[in-house]
Coordinates of C-alpha atoms and ligand atoms in Angstrom, one line a residue:
X1152 CA 4.0 35.9 -20.0
X1153 CA 4.8 33.1 -17.4
X1154 CA 5.3 33.9 -13.6
X1155 CA 8.0 32.2 -11.7
X1156 CA 6.4 29.8 -9.5
X1157 CA 6.9 29.9 -5.6
X1158 CA 7.9 26.4 -5.6
X1159 CA 10.7 27.2 -7.8
X1160 CA 9.9 24.6 -10.6
X1161 CA 11.5 25.1 -13.8
X1162 CA 9.2 26.9 -16.4
X1163 CA 9.0 24.3 -19.2
X1164 CA 7.5 24.5 -22.8
X1165 CA 6.3 21.2 -23.8
X1166 CA 4.8 18.3 -22.3
X1167 CA 5.8 14.4 -22.8
X1168 CA 3.2 11.9 -21.6
X1169 CA 3.5 8.3 -20.9
X1170 CA 0.4 6.3 -21.9
X1171 CA -0.4 3.2 -19.6
X1172 CA -1.1 4.1 -16.1
X1173 CA -0.8 7.7 -16.9
X1174 CA -3.6 8.4 -19.5
X1175 CA -5.0 4.9 -20.1
X1176 CA -6.3 2.6 -17.0
X1177 CA -4.5 -0.4 -18.8
X1178 CA -3.9 -2.1 -15.4
X1179 CA -7.6 -2.7 -15.4
X1180 CA -7.5 -5.1 -18.6
X1181 CA -3.9 -6.6 -17.8
X1182 CA -5.7 -8.0 -14.7
X1183 CA -8.5 -9.6 -17.3
X1184 CA -5.9 -11.2 -19.9
X1185 CA -3.5 -12.5 -17.2
X1186 CA -6.4 -14.1 -15.4
X1187 CA -7.5 -15.7 -18.6
X1188 CA -3.9 -16.7 -19.7
X1189 CA -2.5 -17.8 -16.3
X1190 CA -5.9 -20.0 -16.1
X1191 CA -4.9 -22.0 -19.2
X1192 CA -1.6 -22.5 -17.1
X1193 CA -3.8 -23.7 -14.0
X1194 CA -2.6 -20.9 -12.5
X1195 CA -4.7 -18.0 -10.1
X1196 CA -3.8 -14.2 -11.1
X1197 CA -4.3 -12.2 -8.1
X1198 CA -2.9 -9.1 -9.1
X1199 CA -0.2 -9.4 -6.0
X1200 CA 2.8 -8.2 -8.3
X1201 CA 1.2 -5.5 -10.1
X1202 CA 4.1 -3.2 -9.4
X1203 CA 6.4 -5.6 -11.2
X1204 CA 4.7 -5.2 -14.4
X1205 CA 3.8 -1.7 -14.4
X1206 CA 6.2 0.9 -16.6
X1207 CA 7.8 -2.5 -17.8
X1208 CA 8.1 -3.4 -21.8
X1209 CA 5.4 -6.1 -22.6
X1210 CA 8.3 -8.4 -23.2
X1211 CA 9.8 -8.0 -19.7
X1212 CA 6.4 -7.6 -18.1
X1213 CA 6.0 -11.4 -19.6
X1214 CA 9.4 -12.4 -18.2
X1215 CA 8.4 -11.2 -14.9
X1216 CA 5.0 -13.2 -15.0
X1217 CA 6.7 -16.6 -15.9
X1218 CA 9.5 -16.1 -13.1
X1219 CA 6.7 -15.1 -10.5
X1220 CA 4.3 -18.4 -11.5
X1221 CA 7.1 -20.8 -12.4
X1222 CA 5.6 -21.0 -15.8
X1223 CA 7.9 -23.5 -18.0
X1224 CA 7.0 -21.9 -21.3
X1225 CA 9.4 -19.4 -22.9
X1226 CA 9.3 -15.7 -22.8
X1227 CA 8.6 -15.5 -26.4
X1228 CA 6.0 -18.2 -26.3
X1229 CA 4.1 -16.5 -23.5
X1230 CA 4.5 -13.2 -25.3
X1231 CA 3.1 -14.5 -28.5
X1232 CA 0.2 -16.0 -26.5
X1233 CA -0.8 -13.0 -24.5
X1234 CA -0.5 -10.5 -27.5
X1235 CA -3.7 -11.2 -29.5
X1236 CA -5.4 -11.5 -25.9
X1237 CA -4.5 -7.7 -25.2
X1238 CA -5.2 -6.8 -28.8
X1239 CA -8.8 -7.9 -28.4
X1240 CA -9.1 -5.8 -25.0
X1241 CA -7.7 -2.5 -26.3
X1242 CA -11.2 -1.2 -27.2
X1243 CA -12.0 -1.8 -23.7
X1244 CA -9.1 0.4 -21.8
X1245 CA -10.8 3.6 -20.1
X1246 CA -9.1 7.0 -20.0
X1247 CA -8.2 7.9 -16.6
X1248 CA -9.8 10.5 -14.7
X1249 CA -8.3 14.1 -16.1
X1250 CA -6.9 12.5 -19.2
X1251 CA -9.2 14.1 -21.6
X1252 CA -9.3 17.4 -19.9
X1253 CA -5.5 17.8 -19.9
X1254 CA -5.2 16.9 -23.4
X1255 CA -7.9 19.1 -24.6
X1256 CA -6.7 21.9 -22.7
X1257 CA -3.0 21.5 -23.9
X1258 CA -4.1 21.5 -27.4
X1259 CA -6.3 24.4 -26.9
X1260 CA -3.4 26.3 -25.6
X1261 CA -1.0 25.1 -28.4
X1262 CA 1.2 23.7 -25.8
X1263 CA 3.5 21.0 -28.0
X1264 CA 2.9 17.3 -26.6
X1265 CA 4.6 14.1 -27.2
X1266 CA 3.5 10.5 -26.2
X1267 CA 6.1 8.3 -25.2
X1268 CA 5.3 4.9 -24.0
X1269 CA 7.3 1.6 -23.5
X1270 CA 4.4 0.0 -25.7
X1271 CA 5.3 -0.7 -29.3
X1272 CA 4.6 2.3 -31.9
X1273 CA 1.9 -0.2 -33.1
X1274 CA 0.5 -1.0 -29.9
X1275 CA 0.0 2.8 -28.9
X1276 CA -1.5 3.7 -32.1
X1277 CA -4.2 0.9 -31.7
X1278 CA -4.8 2.0 -28.1
X1279 CA -5.6 5.6 -28.5
X1280 CA -7.3 5.1 -31.7
X1281 CA -10.1 4.5 -29.3
X1282 CA -10.0 7.8 -27.7
X1283 CA -11.1 10.7 -29.8
X1284 CA -9.1 13.5 -31.0
X1285 CA -5.8 12.0 -28.9
X1286 CA -3.9 10.9 -32.0
X1287 CA -3.9 14.2 -33.5
X1288 CA -3.2 16.4 -30.2
X1289 CA 0.3 14.7 -30.0
X1290 CA 3.1 16.2 -32.3
X1291 CA 5.3 13.3 -31.6
X1292 CA 4.3 9.7 -30.9
X1293 CA 7.4 7.4 -30.0
X1294 CA 7.2 3.6 -28.7
X1295 CA 9.8 1.6 -26.8
X1296 CA 10.4 -0.6 -30.3
X1297 CA 11.6 2.9 -31.5
X1298 CA 14.7 3.4 -29.4
X1299 CA 17.6 1.4 -28.4
X1300 CA 16.4 0.7 -24.8
X1301 CA 13.1 1.3 -23.1
X1302 CA 12.3 3.1 -19.7
X1303 CA 14.1 3.6 -17.3
X1304 CA 16.8 4.4 -19.9
X1305 CA 16.3 8.0 -20.7
X1306 CA 16.5 7.3 -24.6
X1307 CA 12.9 7.4 -25.1
X1308 CA 12.5 10.8 -23.4
X1309 CA 15.4 12.2 -25.5
X1310 CA 14.5 11.2 -28.7
X1311 CA 10.9 12.7 -28.0
X1312 CA 12.4 16.1 -27.4
X1313 CA 14.7 16.0 -30.1
X1314 CA 11.5 15.0 -32.3
X1315 CA 9.6 18.1 -30.7
X1316 CA 12.9 20.2 -31.4
X1317 CA 12.8 21.3 -27.6
X1318 CA 15.8 21.4 -25.2
X1319 CA 15.2 18.1 -22.5
X1320 CA 15.5 20.7 -19.8
X1321 CA 12.4 22.5 -21.1
X1322 CA 10.2 19.5 -21.1
X1323 CA 7.9 18.1 -18.4
X1324 CA 7.3 14.6 -18.1
X1325 CA 3.9 13.1 -16.5
X1326 CA 4.5 9.4 -15.3
X1327 CA 3.0 6.9 -13.3
X1328 CA 5.8 4.4 -12.9
X1329 CA 9.0 4.3 -11.2
X1330 CA 11.0 3.4 -14.5
X1331 CA 9.4 6.1 -16.1
X1332 CA 10.2 8.8 -13.6
X1333 CA 13.7 7.5 -13.4
X1334 CA 13.8 7.5 -17.2
X1335 CA 12.5 11.4 -17.1
X1336 CA 15.0 12.6 -14.5
X1337 CA 17.9 10.6 -16.1
X1338 CA 17.1 12.8 -19.4
X1339 CA 17.3 16.0 -17.1
X1340 CA 13.6 17.0 -17.3
X1341 CA 10.9 18.0 -15.0
X1342 CA 8.9 15.0 -13.9
X1343 CA 5.4 14.7 -12.4
X1344 CA 4.6 11.6 -10.9
X1345 CA 0.9 10.3 -10.7
X1346 CA 1.6 6.8 -9.1
X1347 CA -0.8 4.2 -10.6
X1348 CA -0.8 2.1 -7.6
X1349 CA -2.0 3.5 -4.4
X1350 CA 0.0 4.1 -1.4
X1351 CA 3.1 4.1 -3.7
X1352 CA 3.8 8.2 -3.5
X1353 CA 6.7 7.6 -0.8
X1354 CA 8.4 5.7 -3.5
X1355 CA 8.5 8.6 -6.0
X1356 CA 11.2 10.6 -4.5
X1357 CA 13.3 11.3 -7.8
X1358 CA 10.2 13.0 -9.0
X1359 CA 9.9 16.9 -9.2
X1360 CA 6.0 16.6 -7.8
X1361 CA 3.8 13.6 -6.8
X1362 CA 0.4 14.3 -7.2
X1363 CA -2.7 11.8 -6.8
X1364 CA -4.5 11.9 -10.3
X1365 CA -4.0 14.3 -13.3
X1366 CA -7.1 16.6 -11.7
X1367 CA -4.5 18.0 -9.4
X1368 CA -2.3 19.2 -12.0
X1369 CA -1.2 23.0 -11.6
X1370 CA 0.2 23.8 -14.8
X1371 CA 0.9 27.5 -13.9
X1372 CA 3.6 26.1 -11.5
X1373 CA 5.3 25.2 -14.7
X1374 CA 4.9 28.2 -16.6
X1375 CA 2.0 26.6 -18.5
X1376 CA -1.6 27.7 -19.0
X1377 CA -3.7 27.1 -16.0
X1378 CA -6.8 25.0 -16.3
X1379 CA -10.0 27.6 -16.6
X1380 CA -12.8 25.0 -15.3
X1381 CA -12.1 25.3 -11.4
X1382 CA -15.4 27.2 -10.1
X1383 CA -14.8 28.8 -6.5
X1384 CA -12.4 26.1 -5.5
X1385 CA -14.2 23.1 -7.3
X1386 CA -14.0 21.1 -10.3
X1387 CA -17.4 20.3 -11.7
X1388 CA -17.8 16.5 -12.6
X1389 CA -20.6 14.7 -14.8
X1390 CA -23.0 13.9 -11.9
X1391 CA -22.3 10.5 -10.7
X1392 CA -24.3 8.3 -8.3
X1393 CA -23.9 6.1 -5.0
X1394 CA -26.7 4.8 -2.9
X1395 CA -27.6 2.0 -0.3
X1396 CA -28.1 1.6 3.3
X1397 CA -26.3 3.6 5.8
X1398 CA -23.5 1.1 7.5
X1399 CA -21.2 0.9 10.2
X1400 CA -18.1 2.7 9.6
X1401 CA -15.0 2.6 11.7
X1402 CA -16.9 4.4 14.9
X1403 CA -14.8 7.5 15.2
X1404 CA -16.5 10.1 12.6
X1405 CA -18.6 11.7 15.6
X1406 CA -16.6 10.5 18.3
X1407 CA -12.8 11.4 17.1
X1408 CA -13.5 14.1 14.5
X1409 CA -16.8 15.7 15.4
X1410 CA -17.7 14.9 11.8
X1411 CA -20.3 12.3 11.4
X1412 CA -20.0 10.3 8.2
X1413 CA -22.8 8.1 7.1
X1414 CA -20.8 5.5 5.5
X1415 CA -21.8 3.6 2.5
X1416 CA -20.6 0.0 1.4
X1417 CA -18.2 0.2 -1.4
X1418 CA -19.7 -3.4 -2.5
X1419 CA -20.7 -3.1 -6.2
X1420 CA -19.0 0.6 -6.6
X1421 CA -15.2 -0.9 -7.4
X1422 CA -15.8 -0.2 -11.1
X1423 CA -17.3 3.6 -10.6
X1424 CA -14.6 4.3 -7.7
X1425 CA -11.9 3.3 -10.0
X1426 CA -13.1 5.9 -12.6
X1427 CA -12.7 8.6 -9.9
X1428 CA -9.7 9.3 -8.0
X1429 CA -9.5 9.2 -4.1
X1430 CA -10.2 12.6 -2.6
X1431 CA -12.7 14.9 -1.5
X1432 CA -16.3 15.7 -3.3
X1433 CA -19.5 17.2 -2.7
X1434 CA -23.4 17.1 -4.0
X1435 CA -26.7 16.4 -2.9
X1436 CA -27.7 13.6 -0.4
X1437 CA -31.3 12.1 -0.2
X1438 CA -32.2 10.4 2.9
X1439 CA -35.5 8.1 3.0
X1440 CA -38.4 10.0 4.6
X1441 CA -36.3 13.1 5.7
X1442 CA -35.4 15.1 2.8
X1443 CA -32.7 16.3 0.5
X1444 CA -29.5 17.6 2.0
X1445 CA -26.0 19.2 1.2
X1446 CA -23.1 17.0 1.5
X1447 CA -19.3 16.8 1.7
X1448 CA -17.6 13.4 1.4
X1449 CA -14.4 11.5 1.2
X1450 CA -13.5 8.7 -0.8
X1451 CA -10.6 7.0 -0.2
X1452 CA -8.1 5.5 2.4
X1453 CA -8.4 8.0 5.0
X1454 CA -4.5 7.9 5.2
X1455 CA -4.6 9.7 8.7
X1456 CA -6.4 6.4 10.1
X1457 CA -4.4 4.1 7.7
X1458 CA -7.6 2.4 6.7
X1459 CA -7.3 -1.0 5.0
X1460 CA -10.0 -0.6 2.5
X1461 CA -11.5 2.5 0.6
X1462 CA -14.5 4.1 2.0
X1463 CA -17.1 6.1 1.1
X1464 CA -17.7 8.6 3.7
X1465 CA -20.4 11.4 3.3
X1466 CA -21.1 14.2 6.1
X1467 CA -24.5 15.6 5.5
X1468 CA -24.6 19.2 6.1
X1469 CA -27.6 19.0 8.6
X1470 CA -27.8 18.5 12.6
X1471 CA -29.7 15.1 12.9
X1472 CA -30.7 14.7 16.4
X1473 CA -30.4 10.7 16.0
X1474 CA -28.3 8.5 14.0
X1475 CA -29.6 6.5 10.8
X1476 CA -28.1 3.4 10.3
X1477 CA -29.7 1.2 8.0
X1478 CA -31.7 3.8 6.2
X1479 CA -31.3 4.1 2.2
X1480 CA -29.1 7.2 1.6
X1481 CA -28.6 8.5 -1.8
X1482 CA -25.9 10.7 -3.2
X1483 CA -25.5 12.6 -6.3
X1484 CA -21.9 13.7 -6.6
X1485 CA -21.5 16.9 -8.9
X1486 CA -18.1 18.3 -7.8
X1487 CA -14.3 17.6 -6.5
X1488 CA -12.5 19.5 -4.2
X1489 CA -9.2 18.0 -3.8
X1490 CA -6.7 14.9 -3.2
X1491 CA -7.2 13.2 0.0
X1492 CA -3.9 14.2 2.3
X1493 CA -2.3 12.5 5.2
X1494 CA -2.4 15.1 7.9
X1495 CA 0.3 15.5 10.4
X1496 CA -2.2 16.2 13.4
X1497 CA -5.9 15.4 14.0
X1498 CA -6.4 19.1 14.6
X1499 CA -5.0 19.6 11.1
X1500 CA -7.4 16.9 9.6
X1501 CA -10.7 18.4 11.3
X1502 CA -9.5 21.9 10.5
X1503 CA -9.3 20.8 6.9
X1504 CA -12.4 18.8 6.9
X1505 CA -14.3 22.0 8.1
X1506 CA -13.0 24.1 5.3
X1507 CA -14.0 21.5 2.7
X1508 CA -17.4 21.6 4.1
X1509 CA -17.6 25.6 3.9
X1510 CA -16.1 25.5 0.0
X1511 CA -18.9 22.7 -0.7
X1512 CA -21.7 24.7 1.2
X1513 CA -21.1 27.7 -0.7
X1514 CA -20.6 26.0 -4.1
X1515 CA -24.0 24.1 -3.8
X1516 CA -25.8 27.4 -4.0
X1517 CA -24.1 28.2 -7.4
X1518 CA -26.9 27.3 -10.3
X1519 CA -24.1 25.4 -11.7
X1520 CA -24.8 22.6 -8.8
X1521 CA -27.8 23.7 -7.0
X1522 CA -30.2 22.6 -10.1
X1523 CA -29.0 18.9 -9.1
X1524 CA -30.8 19.1 -6.1
X1525 CA -34.0 18.2 -8.1
X1526 CA -32.5 14.9 -9.6
X1527 CA -35.1 12.3 -9.3
X1528 CA -32.7 9.6 -7.8
X1529 CA -32.9 11.7 -4.8
X1530 CA -36.5 11.3 -4.0
X1531 CA -36.9 7.9 -2.4
X1532 CA -40.1 6.8 -1.7
Ligands
LIG272 P1 -19.3 5.4 11.7 O1 -17.8 5.5 12.0 O2 -20.0 4.3 11.9 O3 -19.6 5.9 10.5 P2 -19.7 8.1 12.8 O4 -19.1 8.6 14.0 O5 -19.0 8.4 11.7 O6 -20.0 6.4 12.8 O7 -21.2 8.6 12.7 C1 -21.9 8.1 11.4 C2 -23.1 8.0 11.9 O8 -23.9 9.2 12.3 C3 -24.1 8.0 10.6 O9 -24.3 6.6 10.2 C4 -25.5 8.7 10.7 O10 -26.3 7.6 11.0 C5 -25.3 9.2 11.8 N1 -25.1 10.7 11.6 C6 -25.8 11.9 12.4 N2 -25.5 12.9 11.8 C7 -25.1 13.0 10.6 C8 -24.7 13.8 9.4 N3 -24.8 15.0 9.7 N4 -23.9 13.2 8.4 C9 -23.9 11.9 8.3 N5 -24.1 11.0 9.4 C10 -24.8 11.4 10.6
LIG273 N1 -9.3 11.5 6.1 C1 -7.6 11.8 5.8 O1 -7.0 10.8 6.2 N2 -7.3 12.5 4.7 C2 -8.4 13.5 4.2 O2 -7.7 14.2 3.8 C3 -9.5 13.2 4.7 N3 -10.4 14.1 4.2 C4 -11.9 14.3 4.7 C5 -12.6 15.1 4.0 C6 -14.1 15.1 4.2 C7 -15.1 16.1 3.7 C8 -14.4 14.2 5.1 C9 -16.0 14.0 5.5 C10 -13.7 13.4 5.8 C11 -12.3 13.2 5.7 N4 -11.7 12.3 6.1 C12 -10.0 12.1 5.7 C13 -11.9 10.9 6.5 C14 -12.0 11.1 8.0 O3 -10.7 10.8 8.5 C15 -12.9 10.2 8.0 O4 -14.5 10.8 8.0 C16 -13.0 9.5 9.4 O5 -12.0 8.7 9.2 C17 -13.9 8.9 10.0 O6 -14.4 7.4 9.4
LIG274 MG1 -18.7 7.6 9.2

């Protein structure tokens, strides 16, 4: 039996998922395709108006691009040129972090799922065909071309609920875009927003909850079966690797926070960082000539300090008596702790970072994680 949730979210019996930006990192290929097509028009795509495209139907998105770049062709013409370019790219669209985990979890607990996307039914089927087990996990798949009007109209979610045979108020929608959130709320459903464009959370006031990535889903808050893979406050991830010379950060780790972080350059890691949500991770750090240490780190914008770009900031859990800028540092990241948060005070931020440290320190003694201390990547000559 499901427990009532302290945050008084409604209890739901099914989940309706959006596709692009929620389960798939479609934005990644939209940029590639527009770069090519706009190049043919002598224009340079710089991704500045990604938020005007996300959540729109492909036709509306084409119209938005034509208007923004002052192209002379018609929407139909542009759309007919861009469609085959997209079709070649469907196989390159990666699942977003936590997408496979969510679909497998809901399917294993027989929670009915629907997939409702503004893309055409044909494009939806094509995109998900490259992701094992997705198609037969959805009891209902519905495209923008199967309802009178696409999101932000509620039609597509209402039709999905009808086909599931479930009351709209018992449906939980998970969406990344504002049109999607608007459609879900207009359909009187519970809506979780997972914004796909960074630093947009403040715009999603209509959603019942806004989270940073699917990894932060707490399904028990909606009366759905909780995930079972968290271990002592940590979520194991396949090990991933980052390394390079220790660089100058923002000059405030040790001075302002009393938490020195050996910043690494994000150069050459944009693809890898796109595969992992911003947040707090932990693992092992190899420092040339000094040994291997436990580490807890943040990857992200450091919202408290409003950084302009993402930073990789590992805190090695060891007392060094001098700094080691320029030395080769290698990280094996083995687990996730939490999304990064915007703390109201410096004290609360520092307290949280020390809590993260305790979680990481204890977890790294578990065989599940301690085994990675022997990873050859950490042994720097
Ligand atoms: P910056 O803003 O330049 O990163 P910090 O105040 O964060 O400066 O200090 C980071 C530097 O401190 C690292 O580059 C490293 O040389 C040194 N350092 C000393 N102890 C540690 C530690 N335990 N973890 C990480 N860096 C450390
Ligand atoms: N900064 C934030 O603004 N929000 C956070 O949630 C946050 N979490 C962190 C967790 C850890 C384990 C570490 C090492 C740093 C974290 N930071 C966070 C970044 C912190 O502000 C950063 O180390 C300083 O900005 C120094 O560059
Ligand atoms: Mg630092």
